[in-house]
């Protein structure tokens, strides 16, 4: 029956029809305390603590408001297209042992989230499962897993917890993207890194009409655009519950043209394009208040998080070579996620 | 062990309708109360290409190796451990029965620790399961498995699978663990509960990481609530779950090659591809 659409598993969209978003436990919920126990005292103590606190729900993590906004979009889609399976499907994709499973299920119940699918891999890599279920976007706190996912062609980003949580809309999903090495390939960024800003502007002007190659999150923007068109088709352009933003260091006067032309040729619309010409992104993002922001440069991600935006690092392209050299000692893959 | 004496036993009893069990004196016979007796059919174990003297291995081979690894790890922790897997090989195929010595020597050749060899007719094999106190029967033949299950013996199908894992991976079907409106409980339910409890005890000998066995729960059509109920039910039977997958209607086959179970336990008999 219609009213059970959200919780009736037989009405749950088939993976190939839905836009599948995989989220790890640590980004969906706040598990800082437990993560600390794991790091200081080891796996057995961590599991013991989790089981002892099984009936205590976790509080929301950085991905929580994003997931709630996805559900708001689903509700609107179901109203307009009751028989369609083109919906967001949020899957909990965690490395955790199933011993933590009941606490996670209790928490999902407590917060009334519509998550019916999950994989608790007990320490095994979740990447194969992401692929098996056509995952369109994977969010995790673990940069190693995120990189693995990107290497397998899955859009993925490492989510950071902002220092303060800016209030975001409960009715309109807002997604902000950096341009180079996120929506587009890193080809232009390579020029910038190798030859500096002037050469970059020169190069972009000269190649204004040459399309940029696509980056890892192009597919996700495409999926959002497809859903937006469904609202437009029912006359809801002004009231569309999905809004997308390009927040780029390119400048409107010169290098921005190539970006816009590329998007247009891909048949993709972006609602607002913000060309900062190198200015910091934090303040602009604070005005936009997206539920999620994707950037390939840690510098921008951290800056955004400092100002209250849920920012995610896409470890793709030339910008990572520098980061890798600096931080490879500090990088670890920590297990319960 | 004396295969000649085994043969003599068969001939002496006019083997056509009788059940014969031969103990393998090369392998330590497990404490009858401590051990978890697992029976496998010869057809499942020896299905591969044959040499002149030795039978090639089949689908059940990686499973037996995994069971042995669990035993090894258990004994490493406690040399006096009695909660171990005890493997019994059941031969009902009359052609294979003519070659009883070949079965025994092939077992030894492949380094398998089988404690008892049972030879019986197709009609009487269930009797040998019961007299040997078999707690889990594994076969590649669905009918055989169903028959045994209907007589109260917990049974599972062995399917051909991809690259097997070294770790023993037991998959449980969540939808079968809890069926709120099912009729009378299946005949094999008590056997399933007791096996779950023993398996759980064995699992608890090891920590969360680096365990030689893993319990994998897959809920195919149920929602998260039914998965939660399955987790609680199994816990109440003494079986902790390591990995849990709630598919809410998504197909199981894309992840079977990732899950790599050796077999699937459910009410009745369920194949991996079902």
XYZ file of C-alpha atoms in Angstrom:
611
model
C 0.000 0.000 0.000
C 1.130 3.526 -0.790
C 1.577 4.764 2.751
C 4.068 2.009 3.463
C 6.263 2.954 0.519
C 9.052 4.184 2.729
C 9.267 1.188 5.007
C 7.882 -1.633 2.854
C 10.974 -3.397 1.558
C 9.173 -4.708 -1.484
C 8.741 -1.071 -2.486
C 12.413 -0.368 -1.921
C 13.984 0.787 -5.190
C 16.125 -1.623 -7.175
C 19.779 -0.592 -6.924
C 20.124 -0.009 -10.661
C 17.184 2.421 -10.710
C 17.965 4.356 -7.564
C 20.677 6.898 -6.862
C 22.582 4.940 -4.274
C 24.484 6.852 -1.621
C 26.755 4.794 0.620
C 27.570 6.390 3.966
C 29.876 5.045 6.643
C 28.766 4.878 10.273
C 31.231 7.503 11.430
C 29.970 10.181 9.058
C 26.303 9.423 9.553
C 26.603 9.435 13.337
C 28.870 10.978 15.908
C 31.086 8.141 17.085
C 34.013 10.215 18.323
C 33.979 8.778 21.797
C 33.874 5.213 20.527
C 36.569 5.910 17.945
C 38.742 7.192 20.757
C 38.176 3.985 22.735
C 39.119 1.939 19.681
C 42.315 3.925 19.129
C 43.375 3.918 22.776
C 42.178 0.537 23.996
C 41.729 -1.677 20.950
C 38.997 -3.608 19.220
C 37.744 -5.811 22.058
C 37.159 -2.858 24.407
C 35.538 -0.920 21.590
C 33.062 -3.708 20.889
C 32.391 -4.248 24.560
C 31.585 -0.553 24.966
C 29.307 -0.551 21.945
C 27.354 -3.570 23.144
C 27.035 -2.160 26.653
C 25.559 1.016 25.199
C 23.420 -0.719 22.625
C 20.206 1.035 23.565
C 21.849 4.469 23.579
C 21.455 6.047 20.142
C 24.377 7.940 18.640
C 23.904 11.619 18.005
C 23.984 12.930 14.415
C 27.244 13.099 12.489
C 28.256 15.419 9.605
C 26.345 13.445 6.958
C 23.115 13.417 8.935
C 21.553 16.595 7.610
C 22.546 15.598 4.059
C 20.726 12.265 4.477
C 17.643 13.993 5.930
C 17.613 16.349 2.936
C 17.817 13.355 0.557
C 14.755 11.931 2.267
C 12.911 15.239 1.884
C 13.578 15.083 -1.857
C 12.322 11.485 -1.943
C 9.091 12.502 -0.266
C 8.506 15.177 -2.918
C 9.414 12.737 -5.724
C 6.997 10.127 -4.429
C 4.198 12.685 -4.407
C 4.796 13.532 -8.057
C 5.858 10.107 -9.360
C 4.352 7.452 -7.081
C 5.446 4.510 -9.209
C 8.972 5.601 -9.986
C 12.074 3.980 -8.512
C 14.250 6.966 -9.379
C 14.838 7.920 -5.781
C 17.775 8.339 -3.448
C 18.655 5.138 -1.659
C 20.893 5.597 1.365
C 22.897 2.527 2.322
C 24.894 2.253 5.546
C 28.232 0.897 4.363
C 30.427 0.218 7.357
C 33.523 -1.713 8.266
C 32.114 -2.340 11.697
C 31.475 -5.775 13.152
C 27.861 -6.822 13.326
C 28.286 -6.786 17.118
C 27.774 -3.034 16.738
C 24.817 -3.694 14.441
C 22.040 -3.484 16.995
C 23.239 -0.131 18.283
C 23.348 1.185 14.701
C 19.860 -0.171 13.952
C 18.505 1.288 17.199
C 20.009 4.647 16.277
C 18.465 4.604 12.792
C 15.121 3.817 14.430
C 15.539 6.596 16.992
C 16.223 9.253 14.367
C 13.535 7.881 12.024
C 15.900 7.579 9.099
C 14.753 5.658 6.039
C 17.754 3.376 5.770
C 16.782 -0.219 5.053
C 19.925 -1.442 3.369
C 23.233 -1.893 5.095
C 26.489 -3.788 4.859
C 28.451 -4.372 8.047
C 31.547 -6.028 6.738
C 33.229 -7.003 9.998
C 36.604 -5.594 8.972
C 36.535 -6.540 5.292
C 36.785 -3.908 2.571
C 33.417 -2.413 1.617
C 34.575 -1.520 -1.911
C 33.288 -4.669 -3.605
C 29.854 -4.109 -2.083
C 29.828 -0.513 -3.306
C 30.406 -1.764 -6.821
C 27.930 -4.618 -6.591
C 25.098 -2.233 -5.767
C 25.857 0.493 -8.313
C 26.810 3.054 -5.693
C 26.624 6.563 -7.099
C 28.386 8.274 -4.192
C 30.357 6.973 -1.204
C 31.061 9.083 1.881
C 33.454 7.971 4.578
C 35.764 9.362 7.252
C 38.530 7.046 6.044
C 40.669 8.541 3.256
C 42.148 5.162 2.359
C 38.747 3.653 1.578
C 37.730 6.763 -0.313
C 40.802 6.539 -2.498
C 40.151 2.848 -3.150
C 36.600 3.665 -4.199
C 37.775 6.405 -6.580
C 40.241 3.981 -8.123
C 37.329 1.640 -8.800
C 35.448 4.427 -10.569
C 33.050 5.209 -7.736
C 32.465 8.864 -6.843
C 33.735 9.196 -3.304
C 34.869 11.789 -0.795
C 36.279 11.949 2.723
C 33.852 13.802 4.933
C 35.114 16.151 7.632
C 33.208 17.297 10.670
C 32.791 21.069 10.728
C 33.826 22.932 13.845
C 30.358 24.318 14.227
C 27.211 23.178 12.477
C 25.636 25.851 10.330
C 21.894 25.490 10.124
C 20.827 24.087 6.785
C 17.508 23.782 5.005
C 15.266 20.838 5.830
C 13.299 21.141 2.635
C 15.844 21.917 -0.073
C 18.902 19.775 -0.726
C 21.893 21.974 -1.560
C 25.049 20.471 -3.047
C 28.154 22.536 -3.801
C 31.021 21.416 -6.025
C 34.473 22.707 -6.753
C 35.212 22.603 -10.481
C 38.688 21.377 -11.314
C 39.509 17.827 -10.279
C 35.969 17.354 -8.927
C 33.497 17.949 -11.752
C 36.240 18.372 -14.320
C 39.539 16.557 -14.724
C 42.676 17.972 -13.142
C 44.227 18.952 -16.483
C 44.023 22.677 -15.860
C 45.194 22.370 -12.320
C 48.299 20.648 -13.597
C 49.091 23.716 -15.691
C 48.583 25.929 -12.660
C 50.792 23.795 -10.418
C 53.522 23.498 -13.002
C 53.549 26.991 -14.450
C 51.678 29.316 -12.126
C 48.541 31.442 -12.276
C 49.357 33.563 -15.340
C 50.088 30.546 -17.484
C 46.877 28.981 -16.178
C 44.759 31.961 -17.326
C 46.575 32.031 -20.674
C 46.012 28.346 -21.197
C 42.343 28.499 -20.291
C 41.704 31.452 -22.572
C 43.460 29.712 -25.433
C 41.461 26.533 -24.900
C 38.173 28.236 -24.092
C 36.241 26.188 -26.585
C 37.926 22.898 -25.861
C 35.891 20.799 -23.472
C 37.433 19.804 -20.198
C 37.538 16.123 -19.455
C 35.227 14.857 -16.728
C 36.136 14.464 -13.068
C 35.012 11.916 -10.444
C 31.863 13.759 -9.340
C 30.465 14.585 -12.757
C 28.217 11.525 -12.592
C 26.715 12.591 -9.281
C 25.919 16.074 -10.607
C 24.355 14.369 -13.595
C 22.168 12.224 -11.330
C 21.037 15.322 -9.416
C 20.261 17.073 -12.701
C 18.133 14.156 -13.846
C 16.015 14.414 -10.690
C 15.766 18.189 -11.027
C 14.312 17.769 -14.528
C 11.586 15.572 -13.049
C 10.499 18.496 -10.883
C 10.713 20.931 -13.800
C 8.518 18.593 -15.854
C 5.800 19.035 -13.245
C 6.143 22.809 -13.234
C 8.214 22.985 -10.062
C 11.291 24.818 -11.230
C 10.934 27.652 -8.740
C 10.161 25.309 -5.913
C 12.700 22.621 -6.756
C 13.949 20.815 -3.641
C 17.399 20.315 -5.199
C 19.824 23.166 -5.812
C 23.387 22.852 -7.115
C 26.338 25.237 -6.873
C 29.717 25.539 -8.537
C 32.203 27.196 -6.187
C 35.456 27.628 -8.041
C 38.675 29.535 -7.787
C 38.374 30.242 -11.503
C 37.424 33.774 -12.403
C 34.272 34.797 -14.275
C 36.183 37.114 -16.591
C 38.533 34.542 -18.035
C 38.834 30.926 -16.995
C 35.216 30.550 -15.971
C 33.972 30.442 -19.544
C 35.596 27.133 -20.295
C 33.976 25.582 -17.220
C 30.499 26.775 -18.144
C 30.841 25.754 -21.781
C 31.911 22.292 -20.695
C 28.933 21.885 -18.390
C 26.577 23.066 -21.103
C 27.948 20.635 -23.631
C 27.464 17.806 -21.135
C 23.819 18.825 -20.887
C 24.289 19.684 -17.250
C 22.827 22.707 -15.579
C 24.200 24.157 -12.425
C 21.926 26.546 -10.543
C 24.567 28.979 -9.320
C 28.155 29.366 -10.460
C 30.375 31.319 -8.087
C 33.723 32.380 -9.508
C 35.905 33.458 -6.626
C 39.025 34.286 -8.655
C 41.169 32.745 -5.963
C 39.370 34.183 -2.921
C 38.729 31.830 0.040
C 35.614 29.715 -0.281
C 34.584 29.592 3.393
C 32.615 32.867 3.552
C 30.760 32.166 0.291
C 29.817 28.703 1.463
C 28.599 30.066 4.732
C 26.141 32.188 2.749
C 25.027 29.327 0.510
C 24.678 26.790 3.323
C 25.017 23.620 1.321
C 24.401 20.271 2.984
C 27.624 19.105 1.427
C 30.596 20.636 -0.413
C 33.160 18.744 -2.512
C 36.701 19.972 -3.153
C 39.939 18.269 -4.181
C 42.142 20.580 -2.125
C 42.414 19.989 1.604
C 43.134 23.670 2.091
C 39.666 24.578 0.823
C 37.998 21.693 2.642
C 39.483 22.705 5.970
C 38.689 26.346 5.390
C 35.077 25.506 4.696
C 34.794 23.224 7.714
C 36.195 25.966 9.955
C 33.302 28.152 8.923
C 30.623 25.538 9.542
C 30.176 23.851 6.166
C 30.120 20.065 5.863
C 33.072 19.749 3.516
C 34.373 16.625 1.785
C 37.761 15.997 0.285
C 37.925 14.315 -3.110
C 41.455 12.861 -3.194
C 41.826 13.033 -6.961
C 44.369 14.482 -9.310
C 47.523 16.500 -9.130
C 46.731 18.275 -5.877
C 47.138 14.973 -4.047
C 50.761 14.397 -5.050
C 51.876 17.255 -2.846
C 49.624 16.212 0.005
C 50.788 12.603 -0.205
C 54.420 13.591 0.274
C 53.582 15.676 3.301
C 51.201 13.401 5.089
C 52.003 9.836 4.116
C 53.462 9.181 7.523
C 50.355 10.320 9.318
C 47.919 8.451 7.125
C 46.411 5.350 8.619
C 43.408 3.278 7.808
C 41.544 3.015 11.062
C 39.102 0.159 11.193
C 35.710 0.699 12.723
C 33.827 3.089 10.467
C 44.156 -48.490 9.299
C 43.266 -51.802 7.820
C 41.249 -51.344 4.678
C 41.172 -55.075 4.129
C 39.373 -55.542 7.391
C 36.968 -52.799 6.345
C 36.256 -54.632 3.107
C 35.804 -57.855 5.004
C 33.245 -56.186 7.202
C 31.229 -55.109 4.207
C 31.269 -58.507 2.541
C 30.517 -60.286 5.771
C 27.400 -58.248 6.340
C 26.117 -58.654 2.792
C 26.572 -54.982 2.163
C 23.520 -54.302 0.011
C 21.186 -53.187 2.794
C 23.520 -52.632 5.635
C 25.236 -49.646 7.117
C 28.893 -49.982 7.947
C 31.029 -47.498 9.811
C 34.775 -47.698 9.853
C 36.877 -45.714 12.225
C 40.010 -44.100 10.920
C 42.615 -45.029 13.497
C 45.058 -42.554 11.990
C 42.909 -39.724 13.244
C 42.196 -39.046 16.886
C 38.587 -39.890 17.623
C 36.962 -36.886 19.199
C 35.237 -36.886 22.518
C 31.658 -37.816 21.637
C 30.150 -35.079 23.782
C 32.564 -32.318 22.946
C 32.772 -32.586 19.191
C 30.621 -31.026 16.525
C 30.039 -33.867 14.083
C 29.893 -32.798 10.463
C 29.064 -35.312 7.726
C 29.980 -34.820 4.100
C 29.186 -37.099 1.153
C 31.928 -38.737 -0.907
C 30.283 -37.401 -4.001
C 30.752 -33.875 -2.660
C 34.328 -34.485 -1.594
C 35.599 -36.461 -4.539
C 34.127 -34.958 -7.646
C 37.218 -33.777 -9.407
C 39.438 -35.348 -12.013
C 40.777 -38.697 -10.993
C 44.312 -39.925 -11.018
C 44.933 -43.636 -11.462
C 45.239 -44.283 -7.745
C 43.685 -41.254 -6.188
C 40.361 -39.450 -6.577
C 40.387 -35.793 -7.471
C 38.859 -33.352 -5.017
C 35.491 -31.712 -5.391
C 33.345 -28.961 -3.954
C 33.645 -30.042 -0.316
C 37.427 -30.004 -0.244
C 37.965 -26.333 0.688
C 35.310 -26.700 3.362
C 37.095 -29.616 5.004
C 40.352 -27.724 4.915
C 38.658 -24.762 6.572
C 37.192 -27.019 9.292
C 40.648 -28.429 9.917
C 42.124 -24.957 10.201
C 39.551 -24.077 12.847
C 40.478 -27.218 14.765
C 44.173 -26.348 14.536
C 43.598 -22.868 15.882
C 41.400 -24.198 18.686
C 44.062 -26.693 19.714
C 46.733 -23.991 19.579
C 44.762 -22.083 22.181
C 44.069 -25.144 24.278
C 45.643 -28.520 23.478
C 42.961 -30.176 25.604
C 40.108 -28.566 23.659
C 37.195 -30.927 23.047
C 34.892 -28.560 21.169
C 36.268 -29.431 17.729
C 34.847 -30.368 14.345
C 34.642 -34.107 13.834
C 34.329 -35.034 10.165
C 32.504 -38.118 8.946
C 32.514 -39.164 5.297
C 29.327 -40.765 4.003
C 29.427 -42.936 0.888
C 26.124 -44.022 -0.603
C 27.183 -44.345 -4.212
C 27.536 -48.073 -4.905
C 30.307 -47.496 -7.425
C 32.302 -45.554 -4.881
C 31.573 -48.242 -2.316
C 33.368 -50.823 -4.489
C 36.380 -48.583 -4.142
C 36.304 -48.101 -0.401
C 40.067 -48.409 -0.100
C 40.460 -45.765 -2.755
C 38.253 -43.410 -0.786
C 40.269 -43.938 2.353
C 43.621 -43.566 0.629
C 42.496 -40.511 -1.320
C 41.426 -38.894 1.920
C 44.834 -39.499 3.373
C 46.565 -38.384 0.178
C 44.857 -35.012 0.309
C 45.745 -34.529 3.952
C 42.176 -34.657 5.177
C 41.298 -35.614 8.706
C 38.227 -37.787 8.465
C 37.541 -39.694 11.649
C 34.933 -42.112 10.342
C 33.919 -43.565 6.985
C 30.300 -44.651 6.640
C 29.160 -46.844 3.809
C 25.459 -47.300 3.377
C 22.829 -47.629 0.749
C 20.903 -44.622 -0.538
C 17.885 -45.774 1.476
C 19.725 -46.106 4.766
C 22.122 -43.186 4.784
C 19.944 -41.241 7.212
C 20.370 -44.055 9.694
C 24.123 -43.584 9.517
C 23.660 -39.862 10.097
C 21.613 -40.547 13.209
C 23.807 -43.290 14.639
C 26.857 -41.111 14.178
C 25.190 -38.214 15.937
C 25.715 -35.952 12.947
C 24.960 -32.324 13.801
C 25.386 -30.973 10.293
C 25.029 -32.852 7.017
C 26.463 -31.366 3.836
C 25.699 -32.643 0.377
C 25.720 -31.466 -3.226
C 22.486 -33.367 -3.774
C 19.421 -31.293 -2.864
C 17.173 -34.328 -2.464
C 19.552 -36.007 -0.079
C 19.818 -32.819 1.969
C 16.032 -32.400 2.033
C 15.469 -35.976 3.125
C 17.924 -35.630 5.990
C 16.398 -32.314 6.988
C 12.927 -33.851 7.102
C 14.256 -36.445 9.510
C 15.477 -33.727 11.836
C 19.119 -33.555 10.773
C 20.388 -30.042 10.079
C 21.416 -30.090 6.437
C 22.908 -27.710 3.938
C 23.721 -27.705 0.269
C 27.250 -27.429 -0.987
C 27.333 -25.392 -4.154
C 30.179 -24.827 -6.517
C 31.618 -21.433 -5.705
C 34.391 -19.104 -6.682
C 37.717 -18.739 -4.932
C 37.103 -20.239 -1.484
C 38.403 -18.486 1.589
C 40.803 -19.950 4.113
C 38.568 -18.726 6.883
C 35.503 -20.895 7.494
C 32.580 -18.706 6.466
C 29.115 -19.793 7.547
C 26.244 -17.869 6.065
C 22.878 -17.638 7.749
C 19.786 -16.509 5.975
C 18.100 -13.885 8.150
C 14.722 -14.299 6.518
C 14.734 -17.929 7.667
C 15.919 -17.241 11.200
C 12.745 -15.390 11.960
C 9.471 -16.138 10.252
C 6.717 -14.713 12.410
C 3.769 -16.239 10.634
C 5.261 -19.575 9.628
C 3.318 -22.691 10.586
C 4.829 -25.403 12.736
C 8.574 -25.035 13.173
C 10.624 -27.111 10.705
C 11.669 -30.545 11.908
C 15.320 -29.556 11.804
C 14.819 -26.444 13.970
C 16.043 -28.033 17.242
C 19.113 -29.295 15.412
C 19.687 -25.839 13.950
C 19.429 -24.189 17.349
C 21.816 -26.603 18.986
C 24.319 -26.326 16.147
C 24.127 -22.532 16.317
C 24.859 -22.652 20.004
C 27.921 -24.922 19.567
C 29.182 -22.850 16.649
C 28.745 -19.708 18.717
C 30.738 -21.212 21.540
C 33.503 -22.123 19.131
C 33.479 -18.611 17.689
C 33.831 -17.085 21.140
C 37.165 -18.852 21.634
C 38.563 -16.213 19.271
C 38.582 -12.421 19.273
C 36.873 -10.063 16.831
C 39.919 -9.971 14.582
C 41.866 -12.820 13.026
C 39.258 -15.501 13.661
C 39.458 -18.748 11.646
C 35.695 -18.689 11.343
C 33.201 -15.972 10.524
C 29.426 -15.919 10.896
C 27.723 -14.000 8.117
C 24.066 -12.987 8.278
C 22.263 -12.018 5.092
C 18.685 -10.773 5.194
C 17.482 -10.779 1.618
C 13.932 -9.508 1.585
C 13.435 -8.325 5.136
C 13.964 -4.741 6.271
C 16.356 -3.473 8.929
C 13.946 -4.350 11.706
C 13.823 -7.991 10.669
C 17.622 -8.018 10.456
C 17.718 -6.631 13.985
C 15.352 -9.378 15.138
C 17.541 -12.001 13.451
C 20.629 -10.628 15.222
C 18.856 -10.749 18.578
C 17.453 -14.216 17.957
C 20.837 -15.630 17.033
C 22.379 -13.944 20.029
C 19.784 -15.593 22.270
C 20.811 -18.936 20.751
C 24.400 -18.190 21.668
C 25.606 -17.268 18.190
C 27.267 -13.892 17.643
C 27.273 -12.566 14.085
C 30.418 -11.059 12.539
C 29.060 -9.601 9.327
C 25.508 -8.532 8.566
C 24.025 -7.568 5.238
C 20.482 -6.317 4.941
C 19.495 -6.240 1.290
C 15.840 -5.106 1.506
C 14.998 -6.755 -1.782
C 18.279 -6.211 -3.621
C 19.511 -9.407 -5.282
C 21.959 -11.594 -3.401
C 23.952 -12.932 -6.343
C 26.109 -9.825 -6.959
C 27.651 -10.161 -3.526
C 27.926 -13.952 -3.225
C 31.402 -13.841 -4.737
C 32.359 -11.282 -2.078
C 30.700 -13.113 0.803
C 32.326 -16.435 -0.164
C 30.348 -18.626 2.218
C 31.236 -22.308 2.400
C 27.581 -23.106 2.936
C 24.291 -21.536 3.873
C 22.202 -22.457 6.891
C 18.502 -21.833 6.918
C 15.296 -23.575 7.777
C 14.914 -26.438 5.354
C 17.533 -26.518 2.665
C 18.530 -23.446 0.715
C 21.079 -23.325 -2.059
C 23.463 -20.386 -2.374
C 21.932 -19.405 -5.700
C 18.300 -19.672 -4.561
